[in-house]
CSV table of C-alpha atoms in Angstrom, one decimal:
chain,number,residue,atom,x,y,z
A,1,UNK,CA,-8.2,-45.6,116.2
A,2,UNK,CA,-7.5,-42.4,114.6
A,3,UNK,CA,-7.7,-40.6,118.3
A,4,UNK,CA,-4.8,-43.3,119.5
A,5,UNK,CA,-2.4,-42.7,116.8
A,6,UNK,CA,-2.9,-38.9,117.7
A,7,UNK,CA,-2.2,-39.5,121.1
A,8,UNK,CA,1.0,-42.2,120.2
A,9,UNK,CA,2.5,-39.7,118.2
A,10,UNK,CA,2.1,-36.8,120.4
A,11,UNK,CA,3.5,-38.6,123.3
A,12,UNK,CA,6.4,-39.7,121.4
A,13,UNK,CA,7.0,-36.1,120.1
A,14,UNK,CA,7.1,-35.2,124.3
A,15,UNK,CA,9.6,-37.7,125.4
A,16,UNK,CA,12.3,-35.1,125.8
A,17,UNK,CA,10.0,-33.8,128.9
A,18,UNK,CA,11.5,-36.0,131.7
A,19,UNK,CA,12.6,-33.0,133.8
A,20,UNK,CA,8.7,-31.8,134.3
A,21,UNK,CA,6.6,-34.5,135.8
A,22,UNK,CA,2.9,-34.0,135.9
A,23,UNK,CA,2.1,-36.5,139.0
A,24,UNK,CA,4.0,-40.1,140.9
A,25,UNK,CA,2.8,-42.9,140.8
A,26,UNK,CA,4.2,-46.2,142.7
A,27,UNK,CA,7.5,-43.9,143.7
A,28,UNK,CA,7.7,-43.0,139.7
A,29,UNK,CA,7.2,-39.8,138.1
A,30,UNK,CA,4.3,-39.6,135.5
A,31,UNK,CA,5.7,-37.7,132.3
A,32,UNK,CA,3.4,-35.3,130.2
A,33,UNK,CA,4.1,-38.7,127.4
A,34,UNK,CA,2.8,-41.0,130.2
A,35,UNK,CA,-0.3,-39.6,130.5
A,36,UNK,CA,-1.2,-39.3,126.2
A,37,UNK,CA,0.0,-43.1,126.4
A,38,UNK,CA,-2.4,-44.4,129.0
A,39,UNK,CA,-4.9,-42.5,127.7
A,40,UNK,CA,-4.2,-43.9,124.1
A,41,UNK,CA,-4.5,-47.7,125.3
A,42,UNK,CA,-7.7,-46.9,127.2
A,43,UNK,CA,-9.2,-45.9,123.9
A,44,UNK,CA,-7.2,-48.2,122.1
A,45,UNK,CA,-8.6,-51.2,124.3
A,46,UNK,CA,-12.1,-49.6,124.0
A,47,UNK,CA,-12.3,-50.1,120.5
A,48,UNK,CA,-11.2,-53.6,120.5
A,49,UNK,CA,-13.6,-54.6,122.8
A,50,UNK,CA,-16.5,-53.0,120.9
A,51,UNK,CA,-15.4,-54.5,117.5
A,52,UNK,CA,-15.3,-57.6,115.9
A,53,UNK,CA,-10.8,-57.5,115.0
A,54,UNK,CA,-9.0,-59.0,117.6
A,55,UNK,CA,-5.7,-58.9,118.8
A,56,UNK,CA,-3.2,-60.2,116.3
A,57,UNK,CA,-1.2,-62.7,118.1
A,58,UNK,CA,2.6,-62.8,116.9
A,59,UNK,CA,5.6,-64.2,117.8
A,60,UNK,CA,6.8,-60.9,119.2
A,61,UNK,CA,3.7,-61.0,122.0
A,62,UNK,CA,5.4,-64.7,122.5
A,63,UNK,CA,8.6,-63.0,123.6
A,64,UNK,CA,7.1,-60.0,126.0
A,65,UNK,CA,5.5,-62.4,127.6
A,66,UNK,CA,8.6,-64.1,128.3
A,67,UNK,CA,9.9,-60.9,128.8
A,68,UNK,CA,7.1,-59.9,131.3
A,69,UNK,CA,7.5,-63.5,133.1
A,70,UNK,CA,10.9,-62.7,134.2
A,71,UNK,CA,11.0,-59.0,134.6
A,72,UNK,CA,8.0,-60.5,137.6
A,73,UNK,CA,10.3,-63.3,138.9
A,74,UNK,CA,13.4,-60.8,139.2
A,75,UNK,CA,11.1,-58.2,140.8
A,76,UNK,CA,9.6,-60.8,143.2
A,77,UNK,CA,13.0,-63.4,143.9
A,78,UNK,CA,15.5,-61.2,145.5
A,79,UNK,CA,12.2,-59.4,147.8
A,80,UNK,CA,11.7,-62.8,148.7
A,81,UNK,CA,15.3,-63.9,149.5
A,82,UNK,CA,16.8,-61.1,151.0
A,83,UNK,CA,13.7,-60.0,152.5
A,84,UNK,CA,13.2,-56.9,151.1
A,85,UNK,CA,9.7,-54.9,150.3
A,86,UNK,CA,7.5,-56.4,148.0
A,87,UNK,CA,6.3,-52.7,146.9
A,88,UNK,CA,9.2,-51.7,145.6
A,89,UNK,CA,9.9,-55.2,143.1
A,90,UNK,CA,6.6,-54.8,142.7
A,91,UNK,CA,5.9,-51.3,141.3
A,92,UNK,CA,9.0,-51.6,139.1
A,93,UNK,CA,7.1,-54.6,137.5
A,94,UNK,CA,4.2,-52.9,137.1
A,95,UNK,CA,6.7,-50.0,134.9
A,96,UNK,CA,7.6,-52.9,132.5
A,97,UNK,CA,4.0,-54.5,132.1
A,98,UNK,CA,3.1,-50.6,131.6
A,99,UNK,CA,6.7,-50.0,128.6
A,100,UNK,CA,5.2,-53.7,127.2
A,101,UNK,CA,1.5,-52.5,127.5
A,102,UNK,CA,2.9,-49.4,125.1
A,103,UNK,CA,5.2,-51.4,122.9
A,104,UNK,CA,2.2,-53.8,122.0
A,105,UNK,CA,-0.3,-50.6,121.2
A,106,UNK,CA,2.3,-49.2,119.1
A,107,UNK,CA,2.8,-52.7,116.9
A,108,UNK,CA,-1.2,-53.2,116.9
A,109,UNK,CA,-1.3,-49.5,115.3
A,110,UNK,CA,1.5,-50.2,113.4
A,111,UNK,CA,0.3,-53.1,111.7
A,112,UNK,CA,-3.1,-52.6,111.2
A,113,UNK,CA,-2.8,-48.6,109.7
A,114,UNK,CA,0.6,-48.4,108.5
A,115,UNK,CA,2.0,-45.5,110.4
A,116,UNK,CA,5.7,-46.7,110.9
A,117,UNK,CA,6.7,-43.9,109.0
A,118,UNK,CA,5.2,-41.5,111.2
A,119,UNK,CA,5.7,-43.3,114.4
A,120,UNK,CA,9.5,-42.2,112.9
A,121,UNK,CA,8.7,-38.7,112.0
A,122,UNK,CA,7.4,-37.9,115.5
A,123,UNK,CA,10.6,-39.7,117.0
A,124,UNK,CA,12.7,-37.2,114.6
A,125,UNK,CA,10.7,-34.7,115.6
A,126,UNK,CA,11.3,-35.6,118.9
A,127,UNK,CA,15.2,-35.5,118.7
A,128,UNK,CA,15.2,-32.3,117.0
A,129,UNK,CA,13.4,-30.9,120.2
A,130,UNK,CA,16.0,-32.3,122.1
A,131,UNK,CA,18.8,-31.2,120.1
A,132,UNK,CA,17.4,-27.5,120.5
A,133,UNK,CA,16.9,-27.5,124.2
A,134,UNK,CA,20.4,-28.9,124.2
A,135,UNK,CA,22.1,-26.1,122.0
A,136,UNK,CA,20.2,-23.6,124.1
A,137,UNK,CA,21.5,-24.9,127.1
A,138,UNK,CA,24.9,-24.4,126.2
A,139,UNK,CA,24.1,-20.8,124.9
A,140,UNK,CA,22.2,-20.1,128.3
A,141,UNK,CA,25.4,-21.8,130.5
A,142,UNK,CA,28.4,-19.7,129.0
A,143,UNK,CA,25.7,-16.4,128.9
A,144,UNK,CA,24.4,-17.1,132.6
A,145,UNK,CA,25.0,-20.6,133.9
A,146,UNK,CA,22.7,-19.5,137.1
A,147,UNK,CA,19.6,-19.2,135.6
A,148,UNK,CA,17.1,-21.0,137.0
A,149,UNK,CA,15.2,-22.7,134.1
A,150,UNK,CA,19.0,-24.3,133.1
A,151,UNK,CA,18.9,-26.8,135.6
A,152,UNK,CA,16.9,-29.4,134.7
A,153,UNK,CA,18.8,-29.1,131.7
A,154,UNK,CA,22.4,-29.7,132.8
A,155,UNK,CA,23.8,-33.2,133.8
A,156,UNK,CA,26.6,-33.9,136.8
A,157,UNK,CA,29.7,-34.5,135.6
A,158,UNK,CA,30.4,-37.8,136.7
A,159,UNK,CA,33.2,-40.0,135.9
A,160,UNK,CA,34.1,-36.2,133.7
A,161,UNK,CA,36.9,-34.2,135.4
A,162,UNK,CA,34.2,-30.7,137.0
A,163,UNK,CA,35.2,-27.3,134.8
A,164,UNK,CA,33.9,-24.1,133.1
A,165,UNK,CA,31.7,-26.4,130.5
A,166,UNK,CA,28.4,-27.6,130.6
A,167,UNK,CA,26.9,-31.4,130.1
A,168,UNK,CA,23.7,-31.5,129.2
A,169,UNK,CA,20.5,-33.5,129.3
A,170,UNK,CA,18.3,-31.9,127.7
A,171,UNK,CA,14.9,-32.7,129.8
A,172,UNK,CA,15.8,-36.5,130.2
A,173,UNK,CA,17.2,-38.0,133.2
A,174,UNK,CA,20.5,-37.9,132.8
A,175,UNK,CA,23.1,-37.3,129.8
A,176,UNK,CA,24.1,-41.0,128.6
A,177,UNK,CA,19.6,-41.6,128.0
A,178,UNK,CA,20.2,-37.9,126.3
A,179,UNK,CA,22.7,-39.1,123.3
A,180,UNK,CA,21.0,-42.6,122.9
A,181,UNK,CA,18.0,-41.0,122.4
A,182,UNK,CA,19.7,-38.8,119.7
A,183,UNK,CA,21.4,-41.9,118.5
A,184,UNK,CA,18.2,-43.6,117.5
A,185,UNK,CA,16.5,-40.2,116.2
A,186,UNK,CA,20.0,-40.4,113.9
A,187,UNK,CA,19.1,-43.7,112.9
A,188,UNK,CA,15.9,-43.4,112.2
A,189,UNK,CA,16.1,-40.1,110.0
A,190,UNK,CA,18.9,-42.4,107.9
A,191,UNK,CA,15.8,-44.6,107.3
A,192,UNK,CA,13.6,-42.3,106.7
A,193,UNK,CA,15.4,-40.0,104.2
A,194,UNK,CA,15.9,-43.8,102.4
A,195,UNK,CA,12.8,-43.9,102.2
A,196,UNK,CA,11.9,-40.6,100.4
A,197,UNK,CA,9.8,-40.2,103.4
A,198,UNK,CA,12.8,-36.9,104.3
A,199,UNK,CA,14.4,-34.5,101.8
A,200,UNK,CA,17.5,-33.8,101.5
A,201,UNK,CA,17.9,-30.3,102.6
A,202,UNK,CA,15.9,-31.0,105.8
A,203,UNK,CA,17.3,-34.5,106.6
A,204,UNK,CA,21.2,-32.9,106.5
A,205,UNK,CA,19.4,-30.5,108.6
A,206,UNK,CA,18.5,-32.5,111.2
A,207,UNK,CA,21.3,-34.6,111.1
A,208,UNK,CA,23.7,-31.9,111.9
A,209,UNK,CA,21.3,-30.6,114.6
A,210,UNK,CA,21.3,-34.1,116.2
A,211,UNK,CA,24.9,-33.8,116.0
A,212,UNK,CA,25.2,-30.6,117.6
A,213,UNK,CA,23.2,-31.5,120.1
A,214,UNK,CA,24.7,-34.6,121.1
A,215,UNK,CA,27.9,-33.4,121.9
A,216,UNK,CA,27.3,-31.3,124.6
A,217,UNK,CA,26.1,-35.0,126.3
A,218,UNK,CA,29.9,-35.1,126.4
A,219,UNK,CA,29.1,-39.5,126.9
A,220,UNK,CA,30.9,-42.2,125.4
A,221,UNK,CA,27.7,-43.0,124.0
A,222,UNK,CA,28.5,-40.2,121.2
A,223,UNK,CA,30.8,-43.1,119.6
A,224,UNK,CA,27.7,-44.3,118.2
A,225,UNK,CA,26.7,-41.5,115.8
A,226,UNK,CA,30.1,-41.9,113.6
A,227,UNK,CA,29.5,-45.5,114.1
A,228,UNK,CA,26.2,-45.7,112.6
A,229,UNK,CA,26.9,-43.0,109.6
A,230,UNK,CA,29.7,-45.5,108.8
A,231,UNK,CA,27.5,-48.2,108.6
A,232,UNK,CA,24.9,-46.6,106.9
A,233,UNK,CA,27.7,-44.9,104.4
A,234,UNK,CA,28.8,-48.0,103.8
A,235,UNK,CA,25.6,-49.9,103.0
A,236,UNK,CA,24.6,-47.0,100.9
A,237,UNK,CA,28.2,-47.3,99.1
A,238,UNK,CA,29.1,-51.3,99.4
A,239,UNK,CA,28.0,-52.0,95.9
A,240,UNK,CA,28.8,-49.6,93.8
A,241,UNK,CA,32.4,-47.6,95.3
A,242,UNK,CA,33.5,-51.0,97.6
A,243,UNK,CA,36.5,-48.6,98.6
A,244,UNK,CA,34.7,-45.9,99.4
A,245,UNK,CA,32.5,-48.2,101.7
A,246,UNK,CA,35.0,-49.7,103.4
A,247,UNK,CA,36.9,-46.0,104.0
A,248,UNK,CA,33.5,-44.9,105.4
A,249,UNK,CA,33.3,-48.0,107.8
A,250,UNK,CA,36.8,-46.9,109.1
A,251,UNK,CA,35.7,-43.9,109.5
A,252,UNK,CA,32.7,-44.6,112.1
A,253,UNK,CA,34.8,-47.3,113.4
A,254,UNK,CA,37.7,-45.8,114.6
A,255,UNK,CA,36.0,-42.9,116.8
A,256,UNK,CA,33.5,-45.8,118.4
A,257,UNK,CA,36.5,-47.8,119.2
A,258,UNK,CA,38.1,-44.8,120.8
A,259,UNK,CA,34.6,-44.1,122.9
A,260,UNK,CA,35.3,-47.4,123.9
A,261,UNK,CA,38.3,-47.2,125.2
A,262,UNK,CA,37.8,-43.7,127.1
A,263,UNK,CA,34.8,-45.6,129.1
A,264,UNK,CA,36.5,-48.6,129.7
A,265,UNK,CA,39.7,-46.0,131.3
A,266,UNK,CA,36.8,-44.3,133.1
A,267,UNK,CA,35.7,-47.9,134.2
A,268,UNK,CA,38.9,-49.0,135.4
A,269,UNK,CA,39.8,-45.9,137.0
A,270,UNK,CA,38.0,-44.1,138.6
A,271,UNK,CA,38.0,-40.7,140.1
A,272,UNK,CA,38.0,-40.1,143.8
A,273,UNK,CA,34.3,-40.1,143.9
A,274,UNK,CA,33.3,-42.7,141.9
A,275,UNK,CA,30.7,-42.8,139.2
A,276,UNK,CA,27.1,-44.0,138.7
A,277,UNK,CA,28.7,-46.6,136.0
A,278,UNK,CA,31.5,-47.4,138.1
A,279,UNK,CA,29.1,-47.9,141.4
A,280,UNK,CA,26.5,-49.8,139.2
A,281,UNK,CA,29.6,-52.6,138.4
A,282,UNK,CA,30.2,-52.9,142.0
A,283,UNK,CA,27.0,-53.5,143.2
A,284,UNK,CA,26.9,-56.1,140.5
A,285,UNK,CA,29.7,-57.8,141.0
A,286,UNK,CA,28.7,-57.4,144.8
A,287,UNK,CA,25.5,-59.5,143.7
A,288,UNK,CA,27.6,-62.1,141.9
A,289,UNK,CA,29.5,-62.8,144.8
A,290,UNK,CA,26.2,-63.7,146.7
A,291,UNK,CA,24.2,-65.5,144.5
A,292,UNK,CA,22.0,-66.7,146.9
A,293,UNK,CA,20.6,-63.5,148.3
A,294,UNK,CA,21.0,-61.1,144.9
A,295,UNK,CA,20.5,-57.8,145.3
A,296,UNK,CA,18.8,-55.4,143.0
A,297,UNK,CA,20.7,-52.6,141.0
A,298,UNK,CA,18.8,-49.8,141.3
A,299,UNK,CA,21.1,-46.6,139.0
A,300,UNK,CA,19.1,-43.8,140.6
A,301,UNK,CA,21.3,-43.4,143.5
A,302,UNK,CA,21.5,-39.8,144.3
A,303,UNK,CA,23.8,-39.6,147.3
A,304,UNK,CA,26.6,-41.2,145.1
A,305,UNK,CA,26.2,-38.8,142.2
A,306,UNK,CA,29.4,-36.0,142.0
């Protein structure tokens, strides 16, 4: 067990790696966390086999297999409908059985040893990786934006006017899974420096190293961070200073609802060469208006990024 928490943690701690695959598999690139996953649910599935403790049956396995029922029928339906390849419906299915497979061996370990708190660590961990690689990519751009090692680090621009700045990604696939991933590594060190499981010096540490980083995703996404320090500023102050709370909940508010509004503009109008979000809306309201063949969205469409 103790080999598969090692593992767990180290592949969370290398999710920022997306840019540096190690292999394919089914059409999919295999990340460097890929690999110390697998592995840790081989060992993991070893050791359940050779003992006596089951699998704790939940609610929550109740729902992923719900989950894993229809993520098959929507992979298999539109092959069969609009006669597409089964290959492709099917080796995205196989991706979620493989994120489910992961998300049960990380509530088994969870459960049975305790290590939430540093299943959060190595996410933090994690972000602050991210967040470096992020700030060094903006140093690198404005020093010498044709270095080689800086583009799997930079993001098009997309629905984002092209100029003198970078947007970044940091090692993930694009800039938008960039800032969400920040977001929750935001979220998460809130919890943890509840918890007295992250001191003060280093948790405002991180936090404005998160923040730092996050900008230059340059996503409306960013509207989150403000959004969840308000909540969290007002949870933390709701009781005690109710005006102070309700001040801080402005506060996040305000800039989330202005996110808002910039993607919704950027929705509604787009450029002359559209964007991924605005070409992922048509092809779904292109599958609305056929409901009887729908077609599958598939957001990795190269030839329509700017």
């Amino acid at each position: 067990m103790r080999l598969s928490i090692a593992l767990l943690l180290a592949g969370i701690t290398l999710l920022p790696f997306q840019q540096w695959p190690v292999a394919s598999a089914l059409g999919f690139p295999v990340l460097p966390s890929d690999v110390l996953f697998v592995v840790a649910m081989a060992f993991r599935a070893v050791a359940l086999a050779t003992s006596d403790v089951g699998v704790r049956i939940t609610g929550f396995h109740g729902w992923l297999a719900a989950y894993l029922l229809a993520a098959l029928l929507a992979a298999l339906v539109p092959s069969v409908l609009a006669s597409h390849s089964y290959a492709a419906g099917i080796g995205k299915w196989v991706g979620v059985v493989y994120l489910a497979s992961l998300a049960m061996l990380a509530c088994d370990l969870a459960s049975r040893t305790g290590i939430a708190l540093r299943v959060t660590a190595a996410w933090v961990a994690a972000a602050i990786i991210a967040s470096t690689l992020s700030i060094v990519t903006v140093v690198g751009y404005y020093a010498n934006r044709d270095m080689e090692w800086l583009q799997p680090l930079l993001n098009y621009y997309g629905s984002l006017p092209p100029g003198d700045y970078p947007r970044v990604r940091a090692g993930f696939n694009y800039a938008s899974m960039f800032a969400n991933f920040l977001l929750v590594g935001i979220c998460l060190s809130l919890g943890l420096h509840a918890s007295r499981g992250l001191g003060m010096r280093v948790f405002c540490g991180a936090l404005v190293l998160m923040a730092m980083g996050a900008l230059a995703a340059l996503t409306p996404g960013l509207g989150g961070i403000p959004l969840a320090l308000g909540l969290a500023a007002w949870w933390h102050w709701r009781g005690q200073a109710p005006a102070r709370a309700r001040a801080a909940l402005a506060a996040g508010l305000l800039p989330a609802a202005g996110m808002l509004v910039i993607a919704s503009r950027s929705l509604l109008s787009p450029l002359d060469t559209p964007s991924q979000r605005w070409m992922i809306w048509v092809d779904a309201f292109e599958t609305a208006a056929h409901p009887r063949i729908p077609q599958p969205v598939d957001i990795y469409q190269p030839e329509r990024r700017n």
